Coordinates of C-alpha atoms in Angstrom, one line a residue:
M1 CA 143.5 -154.6 -167.3
E2 CA 140.5 -153.4 -169.5
T3 CA 138.4 -155.6 -169.5
R4 CA 138.2 -154.7 -165.4
A5 CA 138.3 -151.8 -166.0
N6 CA 135.0 -152.2 -168.0
H7 CA 133.9 -154.3 -165.2
L8 CA 134.1 -151.5 -162.9
W9 CA 132.6 -148.1 -165.6
V10 CA 129.8 -150.5 -165.6
G11 CA 129.2 -151.6 -161.6
A12 CA 129.4 -147.9 -161.3
V13 CA 127.2 -146.8 -163.6
T14 CA 124.6 -149.4 -162.5
L15 CA 124.6 -148.2 -159.3
V16 CA 123.5 -145.2 -160.5
L17 CA 121.1 -146.0 -162.0
L18 CA 119.5 -147.8 -159.6
A19 CA 120.3 -144.8 -156.8
A20 CA 118.5 -142.5 -159.7
L21 CA 115.3 -145.0 -160.2
A22 CA 115.0 -145.3 -155.8
A23 CA 115.0 -141.4 -155.9
F24 CA 112.4 -141.5 -158.8
I25 CA 110.0 -143.8 -157.4
V26 CA 110.9 -141.8 -153.9
W27 CA 109.4 -138.6 -155.7
I28 CA 107.0 -140.6 -157.7
A29 CA 105.7 -142.0 -154.2
R30 CA 105.6 -138.1 -152.9
L31 CA 104.4 -136.5 -155.7
G32 CA 101.6 -139.5 -154.7
Q33 CA 101.2 -138.2 -151.8
G34 CA 100.8 -134.0 -152.0
E35 CA 102.6 -131.6 -150.1
Q36 CA 103.0 -132.6 -145.6
N37 CA 103.6 -131.2 -143.3
E38 CA 105.8 -131.8 -140.1
Y39 CA 104.9 -131.5 -136.6
D40 CA 106.7 -132.5 -132.9
I41 CA 105.0 -134.7 -130.8
F42 CA 106.6 -135.0 -127.1
Y43 CA 105.5 -138.0 -124.6
N44 CA 106.8 -138.4 -121.5
Q45 CA 105.7 -142.3 -121.6
S46 CA 107.1 -145.4 -123.2
V47 CA 106.3 -145.4 -126.6
S48 CA 106.9 -149.4 -127.6
G49 CA 105.2 -150.8 -130.3
L50 CA 105.6 -147.1 -132.7
A51 CA 108.7 -147.0 -135.7
N52 CA 109.8 -145.0 -138.5
G53 CA 106.7 -145.4 -141.0
S54 CA 103.9 -146.1 -138.6
Q55 CA 101.1 -145.3 -139.2
V56 CA 99.5 -141.9 -138.2
S57 CA 95.5 -141.0 -138.7
Y58 CA 93.0 -138.1 -137.7
A59 CA 89.6 -139.3 -136.3
G60 CA 90.1 -142.7 -137.5
V61 CA 91.4 -142.0 -141.2
P62 CA 95.0 -142.9 -142.4
V63 CA 97.1 -139.4 -143.2
G64 CA 100.3 -139.3 -142.4
Q65 CA 103.0 -142.2 -140.6
V66 CA 106.1 -141.5 -138.6
R67 CA 109.0 -140.0 -139.4
E68 CA 111.1 -140.4 -136.3
I69 CA 111.5 -141.4 -133.1
A70 CA 114.2 -140.0 -130.6
L71 CA 115.0 -138.3 -127.4
S72 CA 114.3 -134.5 -126.9
R73 CA 117.7 -133.0 -126.9
E74 CA 116.4 -131.1 -124.3
D75 CA 114.8 -133.0 -121.8
P76 CA 115.4 -136.9 -122.2
E77 CA 112.5 -138.2 -120.0
F78 CA 110.4 -137.4 -123.0
V79 CA 110.0 -139.0 -126.2
R80 CA 110.2 -136.8 -129.2
V81 CA 108.5 -138.5 -132.7
R82 CA 108.1 -136.1 -135.7
V83 CA 105.0 -136.8 -137.9
R84 CA 104.6 -136.7 -141.1
V85 CA 100.8 -134.9 -142.1
K86 CA 98.7 -134.3 -145.3
E87 CA 98.7 -130.3 -145.8
D88 CA 95.2 -130.5 -145.8
V89 CA 94.2 -131.8 -143.1
P90 CA 93.7 -129.4 -140.2
I91 CA 95.7 -129.5 -137.2
L92 CA 94.5 -127.0 -135.5
V93 CA 94.9 -126.2 -131.8
G94 CA 93.2 -128.4 -129.1
T95 CA 94.0 -131.1 -131.4
E96 CA 95.6 -133.6 -129.7
A97 CA 98.0 -137.1 -130.4
T98 CA 97.5 -139.9 -129.1
I99 CA 99.2 -143.3 -129.2
Q100 CA 96.6 -146.3 -130.2
A101 CA 98.0 -149.5 -128.6
S102 CA 97.3 -152.9 -129.5
F103 CA 97.7 -156.9 -128.7
T104 CA 99.5 -157.5 -131.5
G105 CA 102.2 -154.9 -130.5
V106 CA 101.7 -152.9 -133.6
S107 CA 100.9 -149.6 -132.4
T108 CA 99.7 -146.1 -133.9
I109 CA 99.1 -142.6 -133.3
L110 CA 95.9 -140.7 -133.5
L111 CA 94.8 -137.0 -133.8
D112 CA 91.3 -135.7 -132.2
G113 CA 90.3 -132.9 -130.8
A114 CA 90.5 -129.9 -133.2
R115 CA 87.7 -127.2 -132.6
K116 CA 85.5 -125.7 -135.7
D117 CA 87.4 -122.0 -136.1
A118 CA 90.7 -122.2 -134.3
P119 CA 93.7 -121.1 -135.3
A120 CA 96.2 -124.3 -136.9
I121 CA 98.6 -125.4 -135.5
T122 CA 101.8 -123.8 -136.4
C123 CA 105.0 -122.5 -134.9
E124 CA 103.1 -118.9 -134.8
T125 CA 100.2 -120.6 -132.6
T126 CA 103.1 -122.8 -130.7
A127 CA 106.0 -123.4 -129.5
C128 CA 108.6 -125.2 -131.9
P129 CA 111.6 -126.1 -129.6
E130 CA 112.9 -128.4 -132.3
G131 CA 112.2 -126.5 -135.3
A132 CA 108.7 -128.1 -136.3
P133 CA 105.1 -126.8 -134.6
V134 CA 104.1 -129.2 -131.0
I135 CA 100.7 -131.4 -131.3
P136 CA 100.5 -131.9 -127.3
P137 CA 100.2 -135.6 -126.2
G138 CA 96.6 -137.2 -125.2
R139 CA 96.0 -139.9 -123.2
G140 CA 93.8 -142.9 -123.6
G141 CA 92.9 -146.0 -124.1
F142 CA 95.4 -148.8 -124.1
G143 CA 98.4 -146.9 -123.8
E144 CA 96.3 -145.1 -120.5
I145 CA 96.0 -148.4 -118.9
V146 CA 99.8 -149.5 -119.7
A147 CA 101.1 -146.3 -118.5
N148 CA 98.8 -146.9 -115.0
A149 CA 99.7 -150.5 -114.8
P150 CA 102.0 -149.1 -112.1
L151 CA 99.6 -147.6 -109.9
L152 CA 97.1 -149.7 -110.5
L153 CA 98.3 -152.6 -109.1
E154 CA 99.3 -150.7 -106.2
R155 CA 95.8 -150.0 -105.6
L156 CA 94.9 -153.8 -106.5
A157 CA 97.8 -155.2 -104.0
T158 CA 96.4 -152.5 -101.2
L159 CA 92.4 -153.4 -102.1
T160 CA 94.2 -157.7 -101.8
E161 CA 95.3 -156.7 -98.4
Q162 CA 92.3 -155.1 -97.2
L163 CA 90.7 -158.1 -98.4
N164 CA 92.3 -160.3 -96.1
T165 CA 91.9 -157.6 -93.4
I166 CA 88.2 -158.5 -93.1
L167 CA 88.6 -162.0 -94.2
G168 CA 90.6 -162.5 -91.5
P169 CA 90.0 -165.1 -89.1
D170 CA 88.5 -162.3 -86.6
N171 CA 85.7 -161.1 -88.9
Q172 CA 84.9 -164.8 -90.2
E173 CA 82.7 -165.8 -87.1
Q174 CA 80.7 -162.2 -87.2
I175 CA 80.2 -162.7 -90.9
S176 CA 79.1 -166.4 -89.8
G177 CA 77.0 -164.4 -87.3
I178 CA 75.6 -162.2 -90.0
L179 CA 74.3 -165.2 -92.2
A180 CA 73.5 -167.2 -90.1
N181 CA 71.6 -164.2 -89.0
T182 CA 70.2 -163.5 -92.5
N183 CA 68.8 -167.3 -93.2
R184 CA 66.8 -167.2 -90.2
L185 CA 65.1 -163.7 -91.4
S186 CA 64.5 -164.9 -94.1
G187 CA 62.9 -167.9 -93.2
E188 CA 60.5 -166.0 -91.0
L189 CA 60.1 -164.0 -93.4
A190 CA 58.6 -167.6 -95.7
N191 CA 56.9 -168.3 -92.5
A192 CA 55.0 -165.2 -92.6
A193 CA 54.5 -165.1 -96.4
P194 CA 50.5 -166.4 -95.9
R195 CA 49.7 -164.1 -93.3
L196 CA 51.0 -160.7 -95.0
E197 CA 49.6 -162.0 -98.1
G198 CA 46.2 -161.8 -96.0
T199 CA 47.0 -158.1 -94.4
F200 CA 48.0 -157.0 -98.7
T201 CA 44.0 -158.4 -99.3
E202 CA 42.8 -156.6 -96.5
L203 CA 44.6 -153.2 -97.5
E204 CA 43.7 -153.5 -101.2
V205 CA 39.7 -154.2 -99.7
A206 CA 40.0 -150.9 -97.1
L207 CA 42.0 -148.9 -100.1
R208 CA 38.6 -149.6 -103.0
E209 CA 36.2 -149.0 -100.1
A210 CA 38.2 -145.9 -99.0
G211 CA 38.5 -145.4 -102.6
E212 CA 34.3 -146.0 -103.1
A213 CA 33.5 -143.3 -99.8
L214 CA 35.8 -141.2 -102.1
D215 CA 33.8 -141.2 -105.2
A216 CA 30.3 -141.0 -103.3
F217 CA 31.5 -138.0 -101.8
E218 CA 32.3 -136.5 -104.6
Q219 CA 29.1 -137.0 -106.2
I220 CA 27.9 -135.4 -103.3
T221 CA 30.4 -132.1 -103.5
E222 CA 28.8 -132.4 -107.7
S223 CA 25.1 -132.1 -106.4
T224 CA 26.0 -130.1 -103.6
N225 CA 27.3 -127.8 -106.1
T226 CA 25.0 -128.2 -108.8
L227 CA 22.2 -126.6 -106.2
I228 CA 23.9 -124.0 -104.2
N229 CA 24.5 -122.9 -108.4
Q230 CA 21.0 -123.9 -109.7
E231 CA 18.7 -123.2 -106.9
G232 CA 21.1 -120.4 -105.0
T233 CA 19.9 -117.8 -106.3
A234 CA 16.5 -117.9 -105.4
L235 CA 17.3 -118.9 -102.0
S236 CA 18.7 -116.1 -101.9
K237 CA 16.1 -114.1 -102.7
E238 CA 14.1 -115.7 -100.0
L239 CA 16.8 -114.9 -98.0
R240 CA 16.7 -111.2 -98.5
G241 CA 13.1 -111.4 -97.7
T242 CA 12.9 -113.0 -95.0
L243 CA 16.0 -110.5 -92.9
A244 CA 13.7 -107.9 -94.7
S245 CA 10.5 -108.7 -92.9
A246 CA 12.8 -109.4 -89.4
N247 CA 14.1 -106.0 -89.3
L248 CA 10.5 -104.5 -89.8
A249 CA 9.4 -106.2 -87.3
A250 CA 12.4 -105.3 -84.8
A251 CA 11.8 -101.6 -86.3
E252 CA 8.3 -102.0 -85.0
L253 CA 9.2 -103.8 -81.8
A254 CA 11.5 -101.4 -80.7
K255 CA 8.8 -98.4 -81.3
T256 CA 6.2 -100.4 -79.0
L257 CA 8.7 -100.2 -76.5
E258 CA 9.6 -96.6 -77.2
D259 CA 5.9 -96.1 -76.7
T260 CA 5.3 -98.0 -73.3
R261 CA 7.8 -96.9 -71.7
P262 CA 6.5 -94.4 -69.7
A263 CA 3.9 -95.9 -68.5
A264 CA 6.2 -99.1 -67.3
R265 CA 8.2 -96.2 -65.3
Q266 CA 5.4 -95.2 -63.5
L267 CA 4.7 -98.8 -62.9
R268 CA 7.8 -99.4 -62.0
E269 CA 8.3 -96.3 -59.2
S270 CA 4.6 -96.0 -57.5
T271 CA 2.4 -98.6 -58.3
I272 CA 4.3 -101.3 -57.1
P273 CA 5.6 -99.6 -54.7
S274 CA 2.4 -99.4 -53.0
A275 CA 1.0 -102.6 -54.0
E276 CA 4.5 -104.3 -52.4
A277 CA 3.4 -102.0 -49.0
T278 CA -0.3 -103.1 -48.9
L279 CA 0.7 -107.1 -49.3
Q280 CA 3.0 -105.8 -46.6
D281 CA 0.3 -104.6 -44.0
L282 CA -1.9 -108.0 -45.6
R283 CA 0.4 -109.9 -44.5
A284 CA 0.5 -108.4 -41.0
T285 CA -3.3 -108.5 -40.7
S286 CA -3.8 -111.9 -41.7
R287 CA -1.1 -113.5 -38.9
A288 CA -2.9 -111.4 -36.4
L289 CA -6.0 -113.2 -36.8
R290 CA -4.3 -116.5 -37.7
N291 CA -3.4 -115.7 -34.0
V292 CA -6.8 -115.1 -32.9
T293 CA -8.4 -118.1 -34.5
E294 CA -5.7 -120.7 -33.1
K295 CA -6.3 -119.2 -29.7
L296 CA -10.4 -119.2 -30.0
D297 CA -9.7 -123.2 -30.9
N298 CA -7.5 -124.1 -28.1
Q299 CA -8.8 -121.8 -25.3
G300 CA -12.1 -121.1 -26.3
A301 CA -13.1 -117.5 -26.1
G302 CA -12.3 -116.6 -22.8
A303 CA -8.3 -116.7 -24.1
L304 CA -9.6 -113.5 -25.6
L305 CA -10.6 -111.8 -21.8
Q306 CA -7.2 -113.6 -20.2
G307 CA -5.3 -110.6 -19.8
Q308 CA -8.1 -107.9 -18.3
T309 CA -8.4 -107.8 -14.5
L310 CA -12.0 -107.4 -14.2
P311 CA -12.8 -104.7 -11.7
D312 CA -14.1 -106.1 -7.7
Y313 CA -17.5 -106.2 -7.1
E314 CA -18.6 -104.1 -3.9
P315 CA -22.4 -104.3 -2.1

C-alpha cells in the first residue's frame, strides 16, 4: 500500500513538473516574440487552408500567426479569424487582410494597404464586435479566383452556348463563304503584287521629283528674299523718284489744260459752228456744180436753156 502511494506521488510530481516545463517553454516563446496585439478579420467566403498557427505576414514579412478560427456570433455567414500580430507592426487604417492561397492547400494571411500618417486600428478607430479591433478583409489572388469560380463557370457555360450557336449548321456555310472570299481576295492581291510594285515605284519617283521641285522653289524664294533685302532699298528710292517726276509732269499738264480751256471754249462755241455752216454751204454748191456738169456732159449746152421759152418772132 505504501509502495503504491509513493508511485502516485511520483506520477503527480512528474505531471506537475511537465506542466511547469510546458508553461515555461510557452513563456519563453512569448518572451522571444515580444508583446502582440490581437485583431479580428471577418470573411464571408471560404477560409479553407487556414488553421490555428497559420502564418500572418505584412507585405511578405512574417509578423504573426492565426490564433482562432470560428463562426461569427452575430452573423454565422461570416467566419471570424483572430490573429496575433507583433506590437511594433504598423496596423493602420486602410490595412486589409487577404487570404493568400496556394496549390498545396496551405493558406496564409497577407496584410497590406496601410498609408503613411493614418491612425492605428484600435477599438477607438474601428468597431470591436467581439472584443478585438477589426481589420477589413481583402480579396485577391487565388482566393479571389476561388471565390468567383461559380460566376466564372456560369459565364464560361454561356460563352460555350453562344459559340455553339455561332458555329451551328446555319452559320457554317456563311463562314465557309467568307473564308473562300478571303482566299480569293488573297490570290488577287498576290496576282496584283507586280502592278502594285510598279505603281509604288512610280509613286516614289513622283514624290522624289516633287521634293526636287520643292527644293528648287525654296531656292528661288531664298534668292527673291535676298534680292529684296539687298536691292530693295535702292529700287524703292528710284521708284519714289519716278513717282515724284510723274506727279510733277501731271501737275504741269493740269496747268497747261487750265491755260487752254478759254481758247478751247471759244473754238467749241463759235469757230466750230461757223466752220460746220461753211462746210454745209460748200457741200450744197458742190452738188449744184455736179448737176450742171452732168447735164453738159449728157445733153450739151442746150440743156442749160431747156426750161426757158424764146419769144415769138414777128416780122
